[in-house]
CSV table of C-alpha atoms in Angstrom, one decimal:
chain,number,residue,atom,x,y,z
A,1173,MET,CA,21.3,-0.3,12.3
A,1174,ALA,CA,19.0,-2.5,13.2
A,1175,LEU,CA,16.3,-3.0,10.6
A,1176,PHE,CA,17.0,-3.5,6.8
A,1177,PRO,CA,20.9,-2.4,6.9
A,1178,PRO,CA,22.3,-1.2,4.1
A,1179,SER,CA,24.2,-4.5,3.6
A,1180,SER,CA,21.0,-6.7,2.9
A,1181,CYS,CA,18.3,-4.3,1.6
A,1182,ALA,CA,19.8,-1.8,-1.5
A,1183,ARG,CA,16.2,-0.3,-1.4
A,1184,LEU,CA,13.9,0.9,1.8
A,1185,VAL,CA,10.9,2.8,2.1
A,1186,VAL,CA,10.3,4.1,5.5
A,1187,LYS,CA,6.7,5.4,6.5
A,1188,ILE,CA,6.3,7.7,9.1
A,1189,GLY,CA,2.9,8.3,10.8
A,1190,SER,CA,1.2,11.7,11.8
A,1191,ALA,CA,1.2,11.0,15.6
A,1192,LEU,CA,5.0,10.6,15.4
A,1193,LEU,CA,5.5,13.5,13.6
A,1194,VAL,CA,3.0,16.0,14.8
A,1195,ALA,CA,2.2,16.9,18.4
A,1196,PRO,CA,-1.0,16.8,20.1
A,1197,ASP,CA,-0.9,20.8,19.9
A,1198,GLY,CA,-0.3,20.4,16.0
A,1199,ALA,CA,3.4,21.3,16.0
A,1200,VAL,CA,6.2,19.0,14.4
A,1201,ARG,CA,7.8,17.1,16.6
A,1202,ARG,CA,11.3,18.6,15.3
A,1203,GLU,CA,13.7,17.1,17.6
A,1204,TRP,CA,12.6,13.8,17.3
A,1205,LEU,CA,12.1,14.2,13.4
A,1206,ALA,CA,15.7,15.1,13.4
A,1207,SER,CA,16.8,12.1,15.0
A,1208,LEU,CA,15.2,9.8,12.1
A,1209,VAL,CA,16.8,12.0,9.8
A,1210,ALA,CA,20.1,11.3,11.4
A,1211,ASP,CA,19.6,7.6,11.4
A,1212,LEU,CA,18.3,7.9,7.3
A,1213,ALA,CA,21.4,10.0,6.5
A,1214,GLU,CA,23.7,7.3,8.1
A,1215,ARG,CA,22.1,4.7,5.7
A,1216,HIS,CA,22.3,7.1,2.7
A,1217,ARG,CA,26.0,7.1,3.1
A,1218,ALA,CA,26.1,3.8,3.8
A,1219,GLY,CA,24.7,3.2,0.4
A,1220,GLN,CA,21.3,2.6,0.8
A,1221,GLN,CA,18.5,4.3,-1.3
A,1222,VAL,CA,15.6,5.4,0.8
A,1223,ALA,CA,12.0,6.8,0.1
A,1224,ILE,CA,10.1,8.3,2.5
A,1225,VAL,CA,6.3,8.0,3.1
A,1226,SER,CA,5.4,10.8,5.3
A,1227,SER,CA,1.9,11.9,6.9
A,1228,GLY,CA,1.2,14.4,9.0
A,1229,ALA,CA,-0.1,17.4,5.9
A,1230,ILE,CA,-3.5,17.2,7.3
A,1231,ALA,CA,-2.5,17.8,10.9
A,1232,LEU,CA,-0.3,20.5,10.2
A,1233,GLY,CA,-2.8,22.2,8.1
A,1234,ALA,CA,-5.5,22.0,10.7
A,1235,ARG,CA,-3.4,23.5,13.2
A,1236,ARG,CA,-2.3,26.6,10.7
A,1237,LEU,CA,-6.1,26.9,9.6
A,1238,GLY,CA,-7.9,26.4,13.2
A,1239,LEU,CA,-9.7,23.5,11.6
A,1240,PRO,CA,-11.8,21.3,14.8
A,1241,LYS,CA,-11.3,17.3,14.9
A,1242,GLY,CA,-7.5,17.8,13.2
A,1243,GLY,CA,-8.9,18.8,10.2
A,1244,ARG,CA,-10.9,15.8,9.7
A,1245,ALA,CA,-14.5,16.9,10.4
A,1246,SER,CA,-15.6,16.9,6.9
A,1247,LEU,CA,-13.8,15.8,3.5
A,1248,GLU,CA,-13.4,19.6,2.7
A,1249,ASP,CA,-11.8,20.4,6.0
A,1250,ALA,CA,-9.5,17.5,5.3
A,1251,GLN,CA,-8.6,18.7,1.7
A,1252,ALA,CA,-8.1,22.3,2.9
A,1253,ALA,CA,-5.8,21.2,5.4
A,1254,ALA,CA,-3.8,19.1,3.4
A,1255,ALA,CA,-3.2,21.9,0.6
A,1256,THR,CA,-2.1,24.1,3.7
A,1257,GLY,CA,-0.1,21.5,5.6
A,1258,GLN,CA,1.5,20.0,2.7
A,1259,ILE,CA,4.0,23.1,2.3
A,1260,ALA,CA,4.6,23.1,5.8
A,1261,LEU,CA,5.8,19.4,5.7
A,1262,SER,CA,7.9,19.3,2.6
A,1263,GLN,CA,9.8,22.2,4.0
A,1264,THR,CA,10.6,20.6,7.3
A,1265,TRP,CA,11.6,17.2,5.4
A,1266,ALA,CA,13.8,19.5,2.9
A,1267,GLU,CA,15.3,21.4,5.6
A,1268,LEU,CA,16.1,18.6,8.0
A,1269,LEU,CA,17.6,16.5,5.2
A,1270,GLY,CA,19.7,19.5,3.9
A,1271,ASP,CA,21.0,20.1,7.2
A,1272,GLN,CA,22.3,16.3,6.4
A,1273,GLY,CA,23.6,17.0,3.0
A,1274,ILE,CA,20.7,15.6,1.2
A,1275,THR,CA,18.4,16.6,-1.1
A,1276,ALA,CA,15.0,15.9,-0.8
A,1277,ALA,CA,12.1,15.7,-3.5
A,1278,GLN,CA,8.5,15.8,-3.1
A,1279,MET,CA,5.7,13.1,-4.7
A,1280,LEU,CA,2.2,13.7,-4.4
A,1281,VAL,CA,0.5,10.8,-5.3
A,1282,THR,CA,-3.7,9.7,-5.4
A,1283,LEU,CA,-4.8,6.1,-5.8
A,1284,ASP,CA,-5.7,6.5,-9.4
A,1285,ASP,CA,-2.2,6.7,-10.1
A,1286,LEU,CA,-0.9,3.7,-8.9
A,1287,GLU,CA,-3.8,1.7,-9.8
A,1288,HIS,CA,-3.6,2.3,-13.5
A,1289,ARG,CA,-1.1,0.4,-15.1
A,1290,ARG,CA,0.4,3.2,-17.2
A,1291,ARG,CA,0.5,6.2,-14.6
A,1292,TYR,CA,1.9,3.1,-12.1
A,1293,LEU,CA,4.8,2.4,-14.8
A,1294,ASN,CA,5.1,6.2,-14.6
A,1295,ALA,CA,5.6,6.7,-11.1
A,1296,ALA,CA,8.0,3.8,-10.5
A,1297,ALA,CA,10.2,5.5,-13.4
A,1298,THR,CA,10.2,8.7,-11.9
A,1299,LEU,CA,11.0,6.7,-8.4
A,1300,GLY,CA,13.6,4.8,-10.0
A,1301,ARG,CA,15.5,7.7,-11.2
A,1302,LEU,CA,15.2,9.8,-7.9
A,1303,LEU,CA,16.9,7.3,-5.9
A,1304,GLY,CA,19.3,6.6,-8.6
A,1305,LEU,CA,20.6,10.5,-8.4
A,1306,GLY,CA,21.0,9.9,-4.4
A,1307,ILE,CA,18.0,11.8,-4.0
A,1308,VAL,CA,15.1,11.0,-1.0
A,1309,PRO,CA,11.9,11.4,-2.2
A,1310,VAL,CA,9.0,12.2,0.5
A,1311,ILE,CA,5.7,10.7,-0.4
A,1312,ASN,CA,2.1,11.6,0.4
A,1313,GLU,CA,-1.3,10.8,-0.5
A,1314,ASN,CA,-2.3,13.9,-2.5
A,1315,ASP,CA,-5.1,14.7,-0.1
A,1316,SER,CA,-6.2,18.2,-1.0
A,1317,VAL,CA,-7.9,16.4,-4.4
A,1318,ALA,CA,-8.8,12.9,-3.2
A,1319,THR,CA,-11.7,11.7,-2.3
A,1320,GLU,CA,-13.2,8.5,-0.5
A,1321,GLU,CA,-13.9,6.9,-3.7
A,1322,ILE,CA,-10.5,7.4,-4.9
A,1323,ARG,CA,-7.9,7.6,-1.9
A,1324,PHE,CA,-6.2,4.7,-0.1
A,1325,GLY,CA,-7.1,6.3,3.2
A,1326,ASP,CA,-3.8,5.7,5.0
A,1327,ASN,CA,-0.2,5.4,4.4
A,1328,ASP,CA,0.6,2.2,5.7
A,1329,ARG,CA,-0.7,1.0,2.3
A,1330,LEU,CA,0.7,3.8,0.3
A,1331,ALA,CA,4.2,2.9,1.1
A,1332,ALA,CA,3.5,-1.0,0.5
A,1333,ARG,CA,2.9,0.2,-3.0
A,1334,ILE,CA,5.4,2.7,-3.3
A,1335,ALA,CA,7.9,-0.4,-1.9
A,1336,GLN,CA,6.4,-2.6,-4.9
A,1337,ALA,CA,7.0,0.5,-7.5
A,1338,ALA,CA,10.5,1.1,-6.5
A,1339,GLY,CA,11.5,-2.3,-6.5
A,1340,ALA,CA,12.5,-1.9,-2.5
A,1341,GLY,CA,13.7,-4.5,-0.4
A,1342,GLY,CA,12.4,-3.6,2.8
A,1343,VAL,CA,9.3,-1.3,4.2
A,1344,VAL,CA,9.3,-0.2,8.0
A,1345,LEU,CA,6.1,1.0,9.3
A,1346,LEU,CA,7.3,3.1,12.4
A,1347,SER,CA,3.8,3.8,14.2
A,1348,ASP,CA,2.8,4.2,17.9
A,1349,VAL,CA,2.7,0.7,18.4
A,1350,ASP,CA,5.8,-1.7,18.3
A,1351,GLY,CA,4.1,-4.3,16.2
A,1352,LEU,CA,1.4,-6.7,16.2
A,1353,TYR,CA,-0.4,-8.2,19.1
A,1354,ASP,CA,-3.0,-11.2,19.7
A,1355,ALA,CA,-5.2,-9.0,21.3
A,1356,ASN,CA,-5.0,-5.3,21.6
A,1357,PRO,CA,-2.4,-4.1,24.3
A,1358,HIS,CA,-4.3,-0.9,25.1
A,1359,THR,CA,-6.8,-2.7,26.9
A,1360,ASN,CA,-5.3,-6.3,27.6
A,1361,PRO,CA,-2.6,-6.4,29.5
A,1362,ALA,CA,-1.8,-9.7,29.4
A,1363,ALA,CA,-1.8,-9.4,25.0
A,1364,ARG,CA,1.3,-11.1,23.3
A,1365,HIS,CA,3.7,-9.7,21.2
A,1366,ILE,CA,4.4,-11.3,17.9
A,1367,ALA,CA,8.2,-10.8,16.5
A,1368,ARG,CA,7.5,-12.7,13.3
A,1369,VAL,CA,4.9,-13.6,10.6
A,1370,ASP,CA,5.1,-16.0,8.0
A,1371,ALA,CA,1.6,-16.6,6.8
A,1372,ILE,CA,-0.5,-13.8,7.1
A,1373,ASP,CA,-3.9,-15.4,7.0
A,1374,ALA,CA,-2.6,-16.9,10.7
A,1375,VAL,CA,-2.6,-13.3,12.2
A,1376,ALA,CA,-5.3,-11.2,10.1
A,1377,GLY,CA,-8.1,-12.0,12.8
A,1378,MET,CA,-5.8,-10.1,15.4
A,1379,ALA,CA,-6.1,-7.0,14.0
A,1380,ASP,CA,-8.0,-3.4,15.4
A,1381,ALA,CA,-9.2,-1.0,12.9
A,1382,GLY,CA,-8.6,2.1,15.4
A,1383,SER,CA,-5.6,4.2,14.8
A,1384,ALA,CA,-4.7,4.5,18.8
A,1385,SER,CA,-3.8,8.4,18.5
A,1386,GLY,CA,-6.9,9.5,16.9
A,1387,MET,CA,-4.7,11.7,14.7
A,1388,GLY,CA,-4.0,9.4,11.8
A,1389,SER,CA,-6.1,6.9,9.9
A,1390,GLY,CA,-4.4,3.7,9.8
A,1391,GLY,CA,-5.0,0.8,12.2
A,1392,MET,CA,-3.5,-2.6,12.4
A,1393,VAL,CA,-5.7,-3.6,9.8
A,1394,SER,CA,-4.5,-1.3,7.5
A,1395,LYS,CA,-1.0,-2.3,8.2
A,1396,ILE,CA,-2.0,-6.0,7.7
A,1397,ALA,CA,-3.4,-5.2,4.5
A,1398,ALA,CA,0.4,-3.2,3.9
A,1399,ALA,CA,2.1,-6.2,4.7
A,1400,ARG,CA,0.3,-8.4,2.2
A,1401,ILE,CA,0.9,-5.8,-0.7
A,1402,ALA,CA,4.7,-5.6,0.3
A,1403,THR,CA,5.4,-9.1,0.8
A,1404,SER,CA,3.8,-10.4,-2.3
A,1405,ALA,CA,6.1,-8.1,-4.1
A,1406,GLY,CA,9.0,-9.6,-2.5
A,1407,ALA,CA,9.4,-6.8,0.3
A,1408,HIS,CA,9.8,-7.5,3.6
A,1409,LEU,CA,8.0,-5.4,6.1
A,1410,ALA,CA,8.3,-4.3,9.7
A,1411,ILE,CA,6.1,-2.3,11.8
A,1412,ALA,CA,7.8,-1.0,14.7
A,1413,SER,CA,7.3,2.0,17.4
A,1414,GLY,CA,8.8,5.3,16.7
A,1415,ARG,CA,8.1,6.3,20.0
A,1416,ILE,CA,11.9,6.2,20.4
A,1417,ASP,CA,15.3,8.6,19.2
A,1418,HIS,CA,16.6,7.0,16.6
A,1419,PRO,CA,14.1,4.3,15.6
A,1420,LEU,CA,16.0,3.0,12.8
A,1421,ALA,CA,19.3,2.8,14.7
A,1422,THR,CA,18.0,1.1,18.0
A,1423,GLU,CA,17.6,-2.3,18.3
A,1424,ALA,CA,14.0,-2.3,19.5
A,1425,ARG,CA,10.8,-4.9,19.5
A,1426,HIS,CA,9.1,-5.2,16.2
A,1427,THR,CA,7.1,-7.3,14.2
A,1428,LEU,CA,8.2,-8.7,11.0
A,1429,PHE,CA,6.6,-9.6,8.3
A,1430,VAL,CA,8.4,-12.2,5.7
A,1431,ALA,CA,8.3,-11.8,2.0
A,1432,ALA,CA,7.3,-14.6,-0.2
A,1433,HIS,CA,9.3,-15.4,-3.4
A,1434,ALA,CA,8.8,-12.1,-5.4
A,1435,ALA,CA,6.2,-12.4,-8.3
A,1436,PRO,CA,7.1,-10.8,-11.4
A,1437,ALA,CA,6.3,-7.0,-11.7
A,1438,ARG,CA,3.0,-7.4,-13.7
A,1439,LYS,CA,1.8,-10.1,-11.4
A,1440,ALA,CA,2.6,-8.0,-8.0
A,1441,TRP,CA,1.1,-4.9,-9.7
A,1442,LEU,CA,-2.2,-7.0,-9.9
A,1443,ALA,CA,-2.3,-8.8,-6.5
A,1444,GLY,CA,-1.6,-5.6,-4.9
A,1445,GLY,CA,-4.5,-3.4,-6.4
A,1446,LEU,CA,-7.0,-2.2,-4.2
A,1447,THR,CA,-9.6,-0.6,-6.5
A,1448,ALA,CA,-11.4,-4.2,-8.5
A,1449,ARG,CA,-14.5,-2.8,-10.5
A,1450,GLY,CA,-16.3,-6.2,-10.0
A,1451,ALA,CA,-15.8,-9.8,-8.9
A,1452,ILE,CA,-16.6,-12.9,-10.9
A,1453,HIS,CA,-17.6,-16.1,-9.1
A,1454,VAL,CA,-16.4,-19.7,-9.6
A,1455,ASP,CA,-17.0,-23.2,-8.5
A,1456,ALA,CA,-14.6,-25.5,-7.0
A,1457,GLY,CA,-13.5,-26.8,-10.1
A,1458,ALA,CA,-12.3,-23.7,-11.4
A,1459,ALA,CA,-10.4,-22.5,-8.3
A,1460,ARG,CA,-8.6,-25.8,-8.4
A,1461,ALA,CA,-7.8,-25.1,-12.1
A,1462,LEU,CA,-6.6,-21.6,-11.2
A,1463,ALA,CA,-4.4,-22.8,-8.4
A,1464,GLY,CA,-2.7,-25.3,-10.7
A,1465,GLY,CA,-2.0,-22.3,-13.0
A,1466,GLY,CA,-4.8,-22.0,-15.8
A,1467,SER,CA,-6.8,-19.2,-17.1
A,1468,LEU,CA,-10.2,-18.5,-15.9
A,1469,LEU,CA,-12.6,-20.0,-18.6
A,1470,ALA,CA,-16.5,-19.3,-18.6
A,1471,ALA,CA,-17.5,-22.7,-17.9
A,1472,GLY,CA,-16.5,-22.9,-14.4
A,1473,ALA,CA,-17.8,-19.3,-13.6
A,1474,VAL,CA,-21.1,-19.0,-11.7
A,1475,ARG,CA,-22.1,-15.4,-11.1
A,1476,VAL,CA,-20.6,-12.0,-11.8
A,1477,GLU,CA,-20.8,-9.2,-9.7
A,1478,GLY,CA,-20.6,-5.3,-10.2
A,1479,ARG,CA,-20.1,-3.2,-13.4
A,1480,PHE,CA,-16.7,-3.6,-15.4
A,1481,ASP,CA,-15.4,-3.1,-18.7
A,1482,ARG,CA,-12.8,-5.4,-21.0
A,1483,GLY,CA,-9.2,-4.7,-19.3
A,1484,ASP,CA,-10.8,-3.8,-15.8
A,1485,LEU,CA,-9.6,-5.1,-12.7
A,1486,VAL,CA,-11.6,-7.8,-10.9
A,1487,THR,CA,-11.5,-10.1,-8.3
A,1488,ILE,CA,-12.0,-13.7,-8.6
A,1489,GLU,CA,-14.1,-15.3,-5.8
A,1490,GLY,CA,-13.9,-19.2,-5.1
A,1491,PRO,CA,-16.2,-21.1,-2.7
A,1492,GLY,CA,-13.8,-19.8,0.3
A,1493,GLY,CA,-13.4,-16.7,-0.9
A,1494,THR,CA,-11.2,-14.3,-3.1
A,1495,ILE,CA,-8.7,-16.4,-5.0
A,1496,ALA,CA,-7.1,-14.3,-7.2
A,1497,ARG,CA,-7.2,-10.6,-9.2
A,1498,GLY,CA,-7.0,-10.2,-12.9
A,1499,LEU,CA,-7.8,-8.3,-15.8
A,1500,SER,CA,-11.1,-9.2,-17.5
A,1501,GLU,CA,-11.4,-10.1,-21.3
A,1502,TYR,CA,-15.2,-9.2,-21.4
A,1503,ASP,CA,-17.4,-6.4,-20.0
A,1504,ALA,CA,-19.9,-7.2,-17.2
A,1505,ALA,CA,-22.6,-8.1,-19.6
A,1506,ASP,CA,-21.1,-10.2,-21.6
A,1507,ALA,CA,-19.2,-12.3,-19.0
A,1508,ALA,CA,-22.6,-13.0,-17.4
A,1509,ARG,CA,-24.2,-14.0,-20.6
A,1510,LEU,CA,-21.1,-16.8,-21.0
A,1511,LEU,CA,-21.2,-18.3,-17.2
A,1512,GLY,CA,-21.3,-22.0,-17.2
A,1513,ARG,CA,-20.8,-22.2,-21.0
A,1514,ARG,CA,-18.5,-24.4,-23.0
A,1515,SER,CA,-16.4,-22.8,-25.5
A,1516,ASP,CA,-17.8,-24.2,-28.5
A,1517,GLU,CA,-20.9,-22.4,-27.6
A,1518,GLN,CA,-19.9,-19.0,-26.9
A,1519,ALA,CA,-19.6,-17.8,-30.5
A,1520,ALA,CA,-23.5,-18.4,-31.0
A,1521,ILE,CA,-24.2,-16.7,-27.9
A,1522,LEU,CA,-22.2,-13.4,-28.5
A,1523,GLY,CA,-22.6,-13.2,-32.0
A,1524,TYR,CA,-18.8,-12.8,-32.4
A,1525,ALA,CA,-15.6,-14.9,-31.9
A,1526,PRO,CA,-14.9,-15.3,-28.5
A,1527,ARG,CA,-12.0,-14.9,-26.2
A,1528,ALA,CA,-10.0,-17.7,-25.1
A,1529,ALA,CA,-11.0,-17.1,-21.4
A,1530,LEU,CA,-12.9,-14.6,-19.0
A,1531,VAL,CA,-9.4,-13.9,-17.5
A,1532,HIS,CA,-6.1,-15.2,-19.0
A,1533,ARG,CA,-3.6,-16.8,-16.7
A,1534,ASN,CA,-1.3,-14.2,-18.1
A,1535,HIS,CA,-3.5,-11.2,-16.9
A,1536,LEU,CA,-4.1,-13.0,-13.1
A,1537,ALA,CA,-2.5,-13.4,-10.2
A,1538,LEU,CA,-3.0,-15.7,-7.4
A,1539,LEU,CA,-3.6,-14.1,-3.9
């Protein structure tokens, strides 16, 4: 077993892109999918718990409804196609896994389900119970109700968040490319493949935003974003080609993003959040204090951006860019009134006893 064998990875998340699962004519690539399920079954028998993040509902539904542009001509088309295609997608997975003696379960989630702490914990509990029972959950974004404002937009980042919720040690993004290159290999024959990434910032500029197939929604930018989420939660992530049979059992070229030391669960959830409600900009001194493990005090804040309430997720922006995410102790209006003020001034400004920090270190995750 090539990537993340059961002996080294108790829980694995595997994401399958639309172009792999659905042929250009909109039909399921059933023979290829059966080979992948055989790989998954082998791992399952070896004791590895596997969750699947599967694209393909919109593409399958568009074929059945006769919708143009693969069902992506409008939001309404995409929602209708997803509602129709999800039945076909879940039925296909259930049949093929059932042929291997494995029970499948379906989980449909939206961005809000993994961004709100209580719902995230509920999703994590469901995943944990299913995996513990020997079930293979098949997860997809609930595109039938998601809108542009409340959606992941690609299943790469969804897979990383699922890995975080499930406590997985590895993520495999099966795609139509075999990893990260220093240039677009479709347009530059001299592009160099990168086998291992230890520092994501060093390769972020190499990403291409487009989906090579035109069928899915994720390009290399989304895959690198997924790698940030997964590795910050202690899960290694691999981008590998699914253009071969038995892609999980074959030694094939891929890119491995190596995980950092796993952050505590709450910190990992904060770091992986995608829907910050606003931002607090800080000076260089505050940035250094945060890097040293401190809280964000009002004295080091220089600007507030956005509209947020107490308890909302905000980014903390230093002179060189985003340095942290955390839960604000104040709404935006009160935070703005405290900018640059010392602690002994704040009660008179607000008319009530202030909290110790704009963002407390216990509710803050450095990026």
